[in-house]
mmCIF file with all atom_site columns, C-alpha atoms in Angstrom:
data_model
loop_
_atom_site.group_PDB
_atom_site.id
_atom_site.type_symbol
_atom_site.label_atom_id
_atom_site.label_alt_id
_atom_site.label_comp_id
_atom_site.label_asym_id
_atom_site.label_entity_id
_atom_site.label_seq_id
_atom_site.pdbx_PDB_ins_code
_atom_site.Cartn_x
_atom_site.Cartn_y
_atom_site.Cartn_z
_atom_site.occupancy
_atom_site.B_iso_or_equiv
_atom_site.pdbx_formal_charge
_atom_site.auth_seq_id
_atom_site.auth_comp_id
_atom_site.auth_asym_id
_atom_site.auth_atom_id
_atom_site.pdbx_PDB_model_num
ATOM 1   C CA . ALA M 1 1   ? 1.701   12.570  -12.658 1.00 82.00 ? 45  ALA M CA 1
ATOM 2   C CA . GLN M 1 2   ? 0.675   12.428  -9.042  1.00 87.00 ? 46  GLN M CA 1
ATOM 3   C CA . THR M 1 3   ? 3.276   12.342  -6.296  1.00 93.00 ? 47  THR M CA 1
ATOM 4   C CA . VAL M 1 4   ? 3.151   11.788  -2.545  1.00 97.00 ? 48  VAL M CA 1
ATOM 5   C CA . THR M 1 5   ? 5.843   13.139  -0.228  1.00 97.00 ? 49  THR M CA 1
ATOM 6   C CA . GLN M 1 6   ? 6.499   12.231  3.379   1.00 97.00 ? 50  GLN M CA 1
ATOM 7   C CA . SER M 1 7   ? 9.333   14.402  4.635   1.00 96.00 ? 51  SER M CA 1
ATOM 8   C CA . GLN M 1 8   ? 9.744   12.780  8.050   1.00 96.00 ? 52  GLN M CA 1
ATOM 9   C CA . PRO M 1 9   ? 11.638  9.489   7.769   1.00 95.00 ? 53  PRO M CA 1
ATOM 10  C CA . GLU M 1 10  ? 11.295  8.893   11.507  1.00 97.00 ? 54  GLU M CA 1
ATOM 11  C CA . MET M 1 11  ? 9.327   10.318  14.398  1.00 97.00 ? 55  MET M CA 1
ATOM 12  C CA . SER M 1 12  ? 9.248   9.555   18.118  1.00 97.00 ? 56  SER M CA 1
ATOM 13  C CA . VAL M 1 13  ? 6.482   10.126  20.628  1.00 97.00 ? 57  VAL M CA 1
ATOM 14  C CA . GLN M 1 14  ? 6.126   9.463   24.290  1.00 97.00 ? 58  GLN M CA 1
ATOM 15  C CA . GLU M 1 15  ? 3.396   7.029   25.275  1.00 97.00 ? 59  GLU M CA 1
ATOM 16  C CA . ALA M 1 16  ? 0.069   8.838   25.878  1.00 97.00 ? 60  ALA M CA 1
ATOM 17  C CA . GLU M 1 17  ? 1.259   11.917  23.991  1.00 97.00 ? 61  GLU M CA 1
ATOM 18  C CA . THR M 1 18  ? 0.135   13.231  20.613  1.00 98.00 ? 62  THR M CA 1
ATOM 19  C CA . VAL M 1 19  ? 2.120   13.097  17.390  1.00 98.00 ? 63  VAL M CA 1
ATOM 20  C CA . THR M 1 20  ? 1.479   14.433  13.892  1.00 98.00 ? 64  THR M CA 1
ATOM 21  C CA . LEU M 1 21  ? 2.823   12.832  10.744  1.00 98.00 ? 65  LEU M CA 1
ATOM 22  C CA . SER M 1 22  ? 3.082   14.992  7.635   1.00 98.00 ? 66  SER M CA 1
ATOM 23  C CA . CYS M 1 23  ? 2.173   14.239  4.052   1.00 98.00 ? 67  CYS M CA 1
ATOM 24  C CA . THR M 1 24  ? 1.978   16.437  0.989   1.00 98.00 ? 68  THR M CA 1
ATOM 25  C CA . TYR M 1 25  ? 0.847   15.455  -2.458  1.00 97.00 ? 69  TYR M CA 1
ATOM 26  C CA . ASP M 1 26  ? 0.702   16.868  -5.912  1.00 96.00 ? 70  ASP M CA 1
ATOM 27  C CA . THR M 1 27  ? -2.124  16.366  -8.377  1.00 93.00 ? 71  THR M CA 1
ATOM 28  C CA . SER M 1 28  ? -4.061  18.245  -10.998 1.00 91.00 ? 72  SER M CA 1
ATOM 29  C CA . GLU M 1 29  ? -7.200  16.247  -10.286 1.00 88.00 ? 73  GLU M CA 1
ATOM 30  C CA . SER M 1 30  ? -10.075 17.570  -8.226  1.00 86.00 ? 74  SER M CA 1
ATOM 31  C CA . ASP M 1 31  ? -11.553 14.232  -7.243  1.00 87.00 ? 75  ASP M CA 1
ATOM 32  C CA . TYR M 1 32  ? -9.356  11.805  -5.337  1.00 91.00 ? 76  TYR M CA 1
ATOM 33  C CA . TYR M 1 33  ? -8.920  9.851   -2.129  1.00 92.00 ? 77  TYR M CA 1
ATOM 34  C CA . LEU M 1 34  ? -6.181  10.028  0.466   1.00 95.00 ? 78  LEU M CA 1
ATOM 35  C CA . PHE M 1 35  ? -5.225  7.292   2.883   1.00 95.00 ? 79  PHE M CA 1
ATOM 36  C CA . TRP M 1 36  ? -2.971  6.560   5.806   1.00 97.00 ? 80  TRP M CA 1
ATOM 37  C CA . TYR M 1 37  ? -1.761  2.982   6.101   1.00 96.00 ? 81  TYR M CA 1
ATOM 38  C CA . LYS M 1 38  ? 0.052   1.386   9.019   1.00 96.00 ? 82  LYS M CA 1
ATOM 39  C CA . GLN M 1 39  ? 2.639   -1.352  8.539   1.00 94.00 ? 83  GLN M CA 1
ATOM 40  C CA . PRO M 1 40  ? 3.729   -2.884  11.870  1.00 92.00 ? 84  PRO M CA 1
ATOM 41  C CA . PRO M 1 41  ? 7.036   -4.780  11.954  1.00 86.00 ? 85  PRO M CA 1
ATOM 42  C CA . SER M 1 42  ? 6.674   -8.131  10.191  1.00 79.00 ? 86  SER M CA 1
ATOM 43  C CA . ARG M 1 43  ? 2.939   -7.686  9.876   1.00 82.00 ? 87  ARG M CA 1
ATOM 44  C CA . GLN M 1 44  ? 0.672   -6.736  7.021   1.00 88.00 ? 88  GLN M CA 1
ATOM 45  C CA . MET M 1 45  ? -0.333  -3.270  6.070   1.00 93.00 ? 89  MET M CA 1
ATOM 46  C CA . ILE M 1 46  ? -3.683  -2.064  7.319   1.00 93.00 ? 90  ILE M CA 1
ATOM 47  C CA . LEU M 1 47  ? -5.793  0.972   6.578   1.00 94.00 ? 91  LEU M CA 1
ATOM 48  C CA . VAL M 1 48  ? -5.832  3.567   9.350   1.00 96.00 ? 92  VAL M CA 1
ATOM 49  C CA . ILE M 1 49  ? -7.988  6.294   7.909   1.00 95.00 ? 93  ILE M CA 1
ATOM 50  C CA . ARG M 1 50  ? -9.368  7.553   4.605   1.00 94.00 ? 94  ARG M CA 1
ATOM 51  C CA . GLN M 1 51  ? -10.344 11.001  3.335   1.00 94.00 ? 95  GLN M CA 1
ATOM 52  C CA . GLU M 1 52  ? -12.418 11.811  0.276   1.00 91.00 ? 96  GLU M CA 1
ATOM 53  C CA . ALA M 1 53  ? -11.236 15.019  -1.374  1.00 91.00 ? 97  ALA M CA 1
ATOM 54  C CA . TYR M 1 54  ? -14.777 16.287  -1.908  1.00 90.00 ? 98  TYR M CA 1
ATOM 55  C CA . LYS M 1 55  ? -15.470 16.194  1.819   1.00 90.00 ? 99  LYS M CA 1
ATOM 56  C CA . GLN M 1 56  ? -14.450 19.287  3.739   1.00 87.00 ? 100 GLN M CA 1
ATOM 57  C CA . GLN M 1 57  ? -14.792 17.613  7.099   1.00 93.00 ? 101 GLN M CA 1
ATOM 58  C CA . ASN M 1 58  ? -11.646 15.969  8.380   1.00 95.00 ? 102 ASN M CA 1
ATOM 59  C CA . ALA M 1 59  ? -11.908 12.215  8.886   1.00 94.00 ? 103 ALA M CA 1
ATOM 60  C CA . THR M 1 60  ? -11.528 10.731  12.348  1.00 95.00 ? 104 THR M CA 1
ATOM 61  C CA . GLU M 1 61  ? -11.214 7.160   13.580  1.00 93.00 ? 105 GLU M CA 1
ATOM 62  C CA . ASN M 1 62  ? -11.005 6.899   17.352  1.00 95.00 ? 106 ASN M CA 1
ATOM 63  C CA . ARG M 1 63  ? -7.525  8.209   18.284  1.00 97.00 ? 107 ARG M CA 1
ATOM 64  C CA . PHE M 1 64  ? -6.609  8.922   14.669  1.00 97.00 ? 108 PHE M CA 1
ATOM 65  C CA . SER M 1 65  ? -7.592  12.079  12.840  1.00 97.00 ? 109 SER M CA 1
ATOM 66  C CA . VAL M 1 66  ? -6.418  13.941  9.788   1.00 97.00 ? 110 VAL M CA 1
ATOM 67  C CA . ASN M 1 67  ? -5.889  17.568  8.901   1.00 97.00 ? 111 ASN M CA 1
ATOM 68  C CA . PHE M 1 68  ? -6.810  17.785  5.235   1.00 96.00 ? 112 PHE M CA 1
ATOM 69  C CA . GLN M 1 69  ? -5.868  21.060  3.567   1.00 95.00 ? 113 GLN M CA 1
ATOM 70  C CA . LYS M 1 70  ? -6.939  20.662  -0.055  1.00 94.00 ? 114 LYS M CA 1
ATOM 71  C CA . ALA M 1 71  ? -5.627  23.994  -1.310  1.00 94.00 ? 115 ALA M CA 1
ATOM 72  C CA . ALA M 1 72  ? -2.247  23.360  0.269   1.00 95.00 ? 116 ALA M CA 1
ATOM 73  C CA . LYS M 1 73  ? -2.313  19.711  -0.817  1.00 96.00 ? 117 LYS M CA 1
ATOM 74  C CA . SER M 1 74  ? -1.494  18.640  2.688   1.00 97.00 ? 118 SER M CA 1
ATOM 75  C CA . PHE M 1 75  ? -2.790  15.589  4.539   1.00 97.00 ? 119 PHE M CA 1
ATOM 76  C CA . SER M 1 76  ? -1.365  15.075  8.012   1.00 98.00 ? 120 SER M CA 1
ATOM 77  C CA . LEU M 1 77  ? -2.200  12.324  10.488  1.00 98.00 ? 121 LEU M CA 1
ATOM 78  C CA . LYS M 1 78  ? -2.622  13.044  14.168  1.00 98.00 ? 122 LYS M CA 1
ATOM 79  C CA . ILE M 1 79  ? -2.371  10.217  16.656  1.00 98.00 ? 123 ILE M CA 1
ATOM 80  C CA . SER M 1 80  ? -3.672  11.073  20.103  1.00 98.00 ? 124 SER M CA 1
ATOM 81  C CA . ASP M 1 81  ? -2.928  9.182   23.315  1.00 97.00 ? 125 ASP M CA 1
ATOM 82  C CA . SER M 1 82  ? -0.180  7.231   21.588  1.00 97.00 ? 126 SER M CA 1
ATOM 83  C CA . GLN M 1 83  ? 0.144   3.579   22.521  1.00 97.00 ? 127 GLN M CA 1
ATOM 84  C CA . LEU M 1 84  ? 3.033   1.143   22.213  1.00 96.00 ? 128 LEU M CA 1
ATOM 85  C CA . GLY M 1 85  ? 1.044   -0.712  19.566  1.00 95.00 ? 129 GLY M CA 1
ATOM 86  C CA . ASP M 1 86  ? 1.087   2.377   17.354  1.00 97.00 ? 130 ASP M CA 1
ATOM 87  C CA . ALA M 1 87  ? 4.769   1.820   16.631  1.00 97.00 ? 131 ALA M CA 1
ATOM 88  C CA . ALA M 1 88  ? 4.988   1.080   12.916  1.00 97.00 ? 132 ALA M CA 1
ATOM 89  C CA . MET M 1 89  ? 5.734   2.473   9.487   1.00 96.00 ? 133 MET M CA 1
ATOM 90  C CA . TYR M 1 90  ? 3.026   4.839   8.344   1.00 98.00 ? 134 TYR M CA 1
ATOM 91  C CA . PHE M 1 91  ? 2.409   5.412   4.668   1.00 97.00 ? 135 PHE M CA 1
ATOM 92  C CA . CYS M 1 92  ? 0.399   8.161   3.077   1.00 97.00 ? 136 CYS M CA 1
ATOM 93  C CA . ALA M 1 93  ? -1.287  7.159   -0.182  1.00 95.00 ? 137 ALA M CA 1
ATOM 94  C CA . TYR M 1 94  ? -3.192  8.841   -2.992  1.00 94.00 ? 138 TYR M CA 1
ATOM 95  C CA . ARG M 1 95  ? -5.759  7.353   -5.327  1.00 90.00 ? 139 ARG M CA 1
ATOM 96  C CA . SER M 1 96  ? -7.439  9.015   -8.251  1.00 84.00 ? 140 SER M CA 1
ATOM 97  C CA . GLY M 1 97  ? -11.186 9.440   -8.127  1.00 77.00 ? 141 GLY M CA 1
ATOM 98  C CA . LEU M 1 98  ? -11.553 8.800   -11.845 1.00 74.00 ? 142 LEU M CA 1
ATOM 99  C CA . SER M 1 99  ? -13.915 5.921   -12.377 1.00 67.00 ? 143 SER M CA 1
ATOM 100 C CA . GLY M 1 100 ? -12.066 2.700   -13.139 1.00 64.00 ? 144 GLY M CA 1
ATOM 101 C CA . THR M 1 101 ? -8.713  4.083   -11.979 1.00 66.00 ? 145 THR M CA 1
ATOM 102 C CA . TYR M 1 102 ? -7.850  2.402   -8.734  1.00 70.00 ? 146 TYR M CA 1
ATOM 103 C CA . LYS M 1 103 ? -4.089  2.895   -8.752  1.00 80.00 ? 147 LYS M CA 1
ATOM 104 C CA . TYR M 1 104 ? -2.590  3.859   -5.404  1.00 88.00 ? 148 TYR M CA 1
ATOM 105 C CA . ILE M 1 105 ? 0.534   5.991   -5.082  1.00 92.00 ? 149 ILE M CA 1
ATOM 106 C CA . PHE M 1 106 ? 2.382   5.679   -1.800  1.00 95.00 ? 150 PHE M CA 1
ATOM 107 C CA . GLY M 1 107 ? 4.824   7.946   -0.038  1.00 96.00 ? 151 GLY M CA 1
ATOM 108 C CA . THR M 1 108 ? 8.133   6.709   1.308   1.00 95.00 ? 152 THR M CA 1
ATOM 109 C CA . GLY M 1 109 ? 6.807   6.283   4.815   1.00 96.00 ? 153 GLY M CA 1
ATOM 110 C CA . THR M 1 110 ? 7.461   7.567   8.321   1.00 97.00 ? 154 THR M CA 1
ATOM 111 C CA . ARG M 1 111 ? 8.725   5.240   11.010  1.00 97.00 ? 155 ARG M CA 1
ATOM 112 C CA . LEU M 1 112 ? 6.973   6.001   14.282  1.00 97.00 ? 156 LEU M CA 1
ATOM 113 C CA . LYS M 1 113 ? 8.618   5.014   17.529  1.00 97.00 ? 157 LYS M CA 1
ATOM 114 C CA . VAL M 1 114 ? 6.603   5.066   20.736  1.00 97.00 ? 158 VAL M CA 1
ATOM 115 C CA . LEU M 1 115 ? 8.632   5.513   23.894  1.00 96.00 ? 159 LEU M CA 1
ATOM 116 C CA . ALA M 1 116 ? 7.433   3.995   27.154  1.00 93.00 ? 160 ALA M CA 1
ATOM 117 C CA . GLU V 2 1   ? -11.949 -12.796 9.357   1.00 72.00 ? 56  GLU V CA 1
ATOM 118 C CA . ALA V 2 2   ? -11.064 -13.281 5.691   1.00 83.00 ? 57  ALA V CA 1
ATOM 119 C CA . GLU V 2 3   ? -7.501  -12.447 4.725   1.00 92.00 ? 58  GLU V CA 1
ATOM 120 C CA . VAL V 2 4   ? -5.358  -12.209 1.626   1.00 96.00 ? 59  VAL V CA 1
ATOM 121 C CA . ALA V 2 5   ? -3.062  -15.214 1.487   1.00 96.00 ? 60  ALA V CA 1
ATOM 122 C CA . GLN V 2 6   ? 0.402   -15.187 -0.034  1.00 97.00 ? 61  GLN V CA 1
ATOM 123 C CA . SER V 2 7   ? 3.043   -17.849 -0.453  1.00 97.00 ? 62  SER V CA 1
ATOM 124 C CA . PRO V 2 8   ? 5.824   -18.374 0.066   1.00 97.00 ? 63  PRO V CA 1
ATOM 125 C CA . ARG V 2 9   ? 6.494   -15.915 2.868   1.00 95.00 ? 64  ARG V CA 1
ATOM 126 C CA . TYR V 2 10  ? 10.221  -15.970 2.203   1.00 96.00 ? 65  TYR V CA 1
ATOM 127 C CA . LYS V 2 11  ? 12.197  -16.913 -0.884  1.00 97.00 ? 66  LYS V CA 1
ATOM 128 C CA . ILE V 2 12  ? 15.917  -16.968 -1.496  1.00 97.00 ? 67  ILE V CA 1
ATOM 129 C CA . THR V 2 13  ? 17.031  -17.520 -5.046  1.00 97.00 ? 68  THR V CA 1
ATOM 130 C CA . GLU V 2 14  ? 20.163  -17.104 -7.101  1.00 96.00 ? 69  GLU V CA 1
ATOM 131 C CA . LYS V 2 15  ? 20.299  -14.534 -9.841  1.00 96.00 ? 70  LYS V CA 1
ATOM 132 C CA . SER V 2 16  ? 19.229  -15.771 -13.253 1.00 96.00 ? 71  SER V CA 1
ATOM 133 C CA . GLN V 2 17  ? 16.842  -18.274 -11.671 1.00 97.00 ? 72  GLN V CA 1
ATOM 134 C CA . ALA V 2 18  ? 13.088  -18.174 -12.036 1.00 97.00 ? 73  ALA V CA 1
ATOM 135 C CA . VAL V 2 19  ? 10.846  -17.432 -9.078  1.00 98.00 ? 74  VAL V CA 1
ATOM 136 C CA . ALA V 2 20  ? 7.073   -17.325 -8.626  1.00 97.00 ? 75  ALA V CA 1
ATOM 137 C CA . PHE V 2 21  ? 4.782   -15.876 -6.001  1.00 97.00 ? 76  PHE V CA 1
ATOM 138 C CA . TRP V 2 22  ? 1.178   -16.793 -5.363  1.00 98.00 ? 77  TRP V CA 1
ATOM 139 C CA . CYS V 2 23  ? -1.689  -14.702 -4.025  1.00 98.00 ? 78  CYS V CA 1
ATOM 140 C CA . ASP V 2 24  ? -5.208  -15.697 -3.047  1.00 97.00 ? 79  ASP V CA 1
ATOM 141 C CA . PRO V 2 25  ? -7.397  -12.642 -2.506  1.00 96.00 ? 80  PRO V CA 1
ATOM 142 C CA . ILE V 2 26  ? -10.358 -12.359 -0.204  1.00 94.00 ? 81  ILE V CA 1
ATOM 143 C CA . SER V 2 27  ? -13.314 -14.193 -1.686  1.00 93.00 ? 82  SER V CA 1
ATOM 144 C CA . GLY V 2 28  ? -15.402 -11.962 -3.904  1.00 91.00 ? 83  GLY V CA 1
ATOM 145 C CA . HIS V 2 29  ? -12.737 -9.319  -4.392  1.00 93.00 ? 84  HIS V CA 1
ATOM 146 C CA . ALA V 2 30  ? -12.597 -8.498  -8.085  1.00 91.00 ? 85  ALA V CA 1
ATOM 147 C CA . THR V 2 31  ? -9.617  -6.164  -7.913  1.00 91.00 ? 86  THR V CA 1
ATOM 148 C CA . LEU V 2 32  ? -6.165  -7.548  -7.206  1.00 94.00 ? 87  LEU V CA 1
ATOM 149 C CA . TYR V 2 33  ? -2.900  -5.631  -6.913  1.00 94.00 ? 88  TYR V CA 1
ATOM 150 C CA . TRP V 2 34  ? 0.733   -6.692  -6.898  1.00 97.00 ? 89  TRP V CA 1
ATOM 151 C CA . TYR V 2 35  ? 3.174   -4.255  -5.316  1.00 97.00 ? 90  TYR V CA 1
ATOM 152 C CA . ARG V 2 36  ? 6.932   -4.228  -4.878  1.00 97.00 ? 91  ARG V CA 1
ATOM 153 C CA . GLN V 2 37  ? 8.257   -2.655  -1.714  1.00 95.00 ? 92  GLN V CA 1
ATOM 154 C CA . ILE V 2 38  ? 11.974  -2.023  -1.537  1.00 93.00 ? 93  ILE V CA 1
ATOM 155 C CA . LEU V 2 39  ? 13.329  -1.749  1.997   1.00 88.00 ? 94  LEU V CA 1
ATOM 156 C CA . GLY V 2 40  ? 12.778  1.741   3.352   1.00 85.00 ? 95  GLY V CA 1
ATOM 157 C CA . GLN V 2 41  ? 10.349  2.763   0.623   1.00 89.00 ? 96  GLN V CA 1
ATOM 158 C CA . GLY V 2 42  ? 6.637   2.707   0.013   1.00 92.00 ? 97  GLY V CA 1
ATOM 159 C CA . PRO V 2 43  ? 4.895   0.073   -2.106  1.00 94.00 ? 98  PRO V CA 1
ATOM 160 C CA . GLU V 2 44  ? 5.061   0.562   -5.847  1.00 94.00 ? 99  GLU V CA 1
ATOM 161 C CA . LEU V 2 45  ? 2.285   -0.859  -7.996  1.00 93.00 ? 100 LEU V CA 1
ATOM 162 C CA . LEU V 2 46  ? 3.480   -3.501  -10.452 1.00 96.00 ? 101 LEU V CA 1
ATOM 163 C CA . VAL V 2 47  ? 0.192   -4.747  -11.852 1.00 95.00 ? 102 VAL V CA 1
ATOM 164 C CA . GLN V 2 48  ? -3.510  -4.395  -11.181 1.00 92.00 ? 103 GLN V CA 1
ATOM 165 C CA . PHE V 2 49  ? -6.214  -6.834  -12.228 1.00 93.00 ? 104 PHE V CA 1
ATOM 166 C CA . GLN V 2 50  ? -9.926  -6.365  -12.523 1.00 90.00 ? 105 GLN V CA 1
ATOM 167 C CA . ASP V 2 51  ? -11.233 -9.940  -12.526 1.00 92.00 ? 106 ASP V CA 1
ATOM 168 C CA . GLU V 2 52  ? -8.940  -11.690 -15.026 1.00 93.00 ? 107 GLU V CA 1
ATOM 169 C CA . SER V 2 53  ? -8.055  -8.565  -16.999 1.00 92.00 ? 108 SER V CA 1
ATOM 170 C CA . VAL V 2 54  ? -4.993  -6.402  -16.514 1.00 92.00 ? 109 VAL V CA 1
ATOM 171 C CA . VAL V 2 55  ? -6.013  -2.815  -15.761 1.00 89.00 ? 110 VAL V CA 1
ATOM 172 C CA . ASP V 2 56  ? -2.566  -1.325  -15.217 1.00 89.00 ? 111 ASP V CA 1
ATOM 173 C CA . ASP V 2 57  ? 0.839   -2.887  -15.740 1.00 92.00 ? 112 ASP V CA 1
ATOM 174 C CA . SER V 2 58  ? 2.697   0.240   -16.717 1.00 90.00 ? 113 SER V CA 1
ATOM 175 C CA . GLN V 2 59  ? 5.335   -0.262  -13.981 1.00 91.00 ? 114 GLN V CA 1
ATOM 176 C CA . LEU V 2 60  ? 5.833   -3.978  -14.599 1.00 95.00 ? 115 LEU V CA 1
ATOM 177 C CA . PRO V 2 61  ? 9.258   -4.775  -16.132 1.00 94.00 ? 116 PRO V CA 1
ATOM 178 C CA . LYS V 2 62  ? 7.795   -6.924  -18.841 1.00 93.00 ? 117 LYS V CA 1
ATOM 179 C CA . ASP V 2 63  ? 11.101  -8.283  -20.069 1.00 95.00 ? 118 ASP V CA 1
ATOM 180 C CA . ARG V 2 64  ? 11.405  -10.362 -16.912 1.00 97.00 ? 119 ARG V CA 1
ATOM 181 C CA . PHE V 2 65  ? 8.154   -10.082 -14.947 1.00 97.00 ? 120 PHE V CA 1
ATOM 182 C CA . SER V 2 66  ? 4.820   -11.626 -15.788 1.00 97.00 ? 121 SER V CA 1
ATOM 183 C CA . ALA V 2 67  ? 1.543   -11.851 -13.932 1.00 97.00 ? 122 ALA V CA 1
ATOM 184 C CA . GLU V 2 68  ? -1.618  -13.775 -14.488 1.00 96.00 ? 123 GLU V CA 1
ATOM 185 C CA . ARG V 2 69  ? -5.016  -14.225 -12.931 1.00 95.00 ? 124 ARG V CA 1
ATOM 186 C CA . LEU V 2 70  ? -6.510  -16.799 -15.227 1.00 87.00 ? 125 LEU V CA 1
ATOM 187 C CA . LYS V 2 71  ? -9.850  -17.435 -13.555 1.00 88.00 ? 126 LYS V CA 1
ATOM 188 C CA . GLY V 2 72  ? -10.175 -14.066 -11.919 1.00 86.00 ? 127 GLY V CA 1
ATOM 189 C CA . VAL V 2 73  ? -9.475  -15.478 -8.478  1.00 93.00 ? 128 VAL V CA 1
ATOM 190 C CA . ASP V 2 74  ? -5.921  -16.277 -7.396  1.00 96.00 ? 129 ASP V CA 1
ATOM 191 C CA . SER V 2 75  ? -2.890  -14.812 -9.110  1.00 98.00 ? 130 SER V CA 1
ATOM 192 C CA . THR V 2 76  ? 0.746   -15.629 -9.814  1.00 98.00 ? 131 THR V CA 1
ATOM 193 C CA . LEU V 2 77  ? 3.620   -13.200 -10.257 1.00 98.00 ? 132 LEU V CA 1
ATOM 194 C CA . LYS V 2 78  ? 6.730   -14.578 -11.943 1.00 98.00 ? 133 LYS V CA 1
ATOM 195 C CA . ILE V 2 79  ? 10.248  -13.261 -12.370 1.00 98.00 ? 134 ILE V CA 1
ATOM 196 C CA . GLN V 2 80  ? 12.558  -14.840 -14.907 1.00 97.00 ? 135 GLN V CA 1
ATOM 197 C CA . PRO V 2 81  ? 15.458  -14.358 -14.695 1.00 96.00 ? 136 PRO V CA 1
ATOM 198 C CA . ALA V 2 82  ? 15.795  -12.853 -11.248 1.00 97.00 ? 137 ALA V CA 1
ATOM 199 C CA . GLU V 2 83  ? 18.325  -10.055 -10.756 1.00 97.00 ? 138 GLU V CA 1
ATOM 200 C CA . LEU V 2 84  ? 19.980  -8.770  -7.597  1.00 96.00 ? 139 LEU V CA 1
ATOM 201 C CA . GLY V 2 85  ? 17.882  -5.602  -7.773  1.00 95.00 ? 140 GLY V CA 1
ATOM 202 C CA . ASP V 2 86  ? 14.692  -7.627  -7.499  1.00 97.00 ? 141 ASP V CA 1
ATOM 203 C CA . SER V 2 87  ? 15.328  -8.239  -3.814  1.00 97.00 ? 142 SER V CA 1
ATOM 204 C CA . ALA V 2 88  ? 12.292  -6.712  -2.116  1.00 97.00 ? 143 ALA V CA 1
ATOM 205 C CA . MET V 2 89  ? 8.980   -7.462  -0.434  1.00 96.00 ? 144 MET V CA 1
ATOM 206 C CA . TYR V 2 90  ? 6.243   -8.374  -2.880  1.00 97.00 ? 145 TYR V CA 1
ATOM 207 C CA . LEU V 2 91  ? 2.815   -7.465  -1.584  1.00 97.00 ? 146 LEU V CA 1
ATOM 208 C CA . CYS V 2 92  ? -0.539  -8.578  -2.841  1.00 97.00 ? 147 CYS V CA 1
ATOM 209 C CA . ALA V 2 93  ? -3.718  -6.676  -2.058  1.00 95.00 ? 148 ALA V CA 1
ATOM 210 C CA . SER V 2 94  ? -7.344  -7.049  -3.027  1.00 93.00 ? 149 SER V CA 1
ATOM 211 C CA . SER V 2 95  ? -10.521 -5.028  -2.908  1.00 90.00 ? 150 SER V CA 1
ATOM 212 C CA . LEU V 2 96  ? -14.113 -5.182  -3.967  1.00 86.00 ? 151 LEU V CA 1
ATOM 213 C CA . ALA V 2 97  ? -14.658 -3.482  -7.298  1.00 73.00 ? 152 ALA V CA 1
ATOM 214 C CA . GLY V 2 98  ? -15.664 0.110   -7.097  1.00 63.00 ? 153 GLY V CA 1
ATOM 215 C CA . ASP V 2 99  ? -14.391 3.464   -6.074  1.00 57.00 ? 154 ASP V CA 1
ATOM 216 C CA . THR V 2 100 ? -14.987 3.448   -2.374  1.00 64.00 ? 155 THR V CA 1
ATOM 217 C CA . TYR V 2 101 ? -13.702 0.079   -1.262  1.00 72.00 ? 156 TYR V CA 1
ATOM 218 C CA . GLU V 2 102 ? -10.480 -0.184  0.661   1.00 84.00 ? 157 GLU V CA 1
ATOM 219 C CA . GLN V 2 103 ? -7.727  -2.573  -0.296  1.00 89.00 ? 158 GLN V CA 1
ATOM 220 C CA . TYR V 2 104 ? -6.646  -5.374  2.021   1.00 92.00 ? 159 TYR V CA 1
ATOM 221 C CA . PHE V 2 105 ? -3.032  -6.461  2.040   1.00 94.00 ? 160 PHE V CA 1
ATOM 222 C CA . GLY V 2 106 ? -1.502  -9.877  2.399   1.00 96.00 ? 161 GLY V CA 1
ATOM 223 C CA . PRO V 2 107 ? 1.582   -10.549 4.553   1.00 94.00 ? 162 PRO V CA 1
ATOM 224 C CA . GLY V 2 108 ? 3.920   -10.333 1.569   1.00 95.00 ? 163 GLY V CA 1
ATOM 225 C CA . THR V 2 109 ? 6.724   -12.463 0.151   1.00 96.00 ? 164 THR V CA 1
ATOM 226 C CA . ARG V 2 110 ? 10.227  -11.349 0.990   1.00 96.00 ? 165 ARG V CA 1
ATOM 227 C CA . LEU V 2 111 ? 12.522  -12.149 -1.909  1.00 97.00 ? 166 LEU V CA 1
ATOM 228 C CA . THR V 2 112 ? 16.291  -12.234 -1.586  1.00 97.00 ? 167 THR V CA 1
ATOM 229 C CA . VAL V 2 113 ? 18.315  -12.677 -4.749  1.00 97.00 ? 168 VAL V CA 1
ATOM 230 C CA . THR V 2 114 ? 21.925  -13.760 -4.218  1.00 97.00 ? 169 THR V CA 1
#
């Protein structure tokens, strides 16, 4: 069975600085997707960034980028130029690439605090 | 912008009572998910629908939980009887069918069982 581990329950970053959130996963599959979701306080969860396992190039979305290390089964999220609005819970998630299998497995989350 | 709707947003119920949650996915989204999120943890999939059919309900406690999506559009999740351990946020999400489509989450229903 697949598992997702986020070992940092809480992280803090100074506004305008860079922070990296860690995620490791375990799977025997070769085809899968990895995601980072953001859940702001009292607001709904939104997708931050997605990585297809077959792509070697790391995904980027504006200030958000990932470091995908497939052999190490590591998928970290880097937030550059942190803003107060980045404060939230961040969840790493895994989804199998098998056709018809759309089940997501989430980590336990990392609470990010942004200090002014 | 289209959103996933959920109601109620908050629900307080006594143990042994029945409770139901409703979800209306984004129009055209064939895949619908119900998750349970215990405070301080990540969402855990309870049930997944593809149109009106259940694709995965392996984590659904079937002795007390039931879910339906009769016409393949909106969905209801029911708990009967509720237990103290059911206190959690219940999230609904939807996506277009297919491998590459992201899922969109609703605001959730926070359930407190007393």
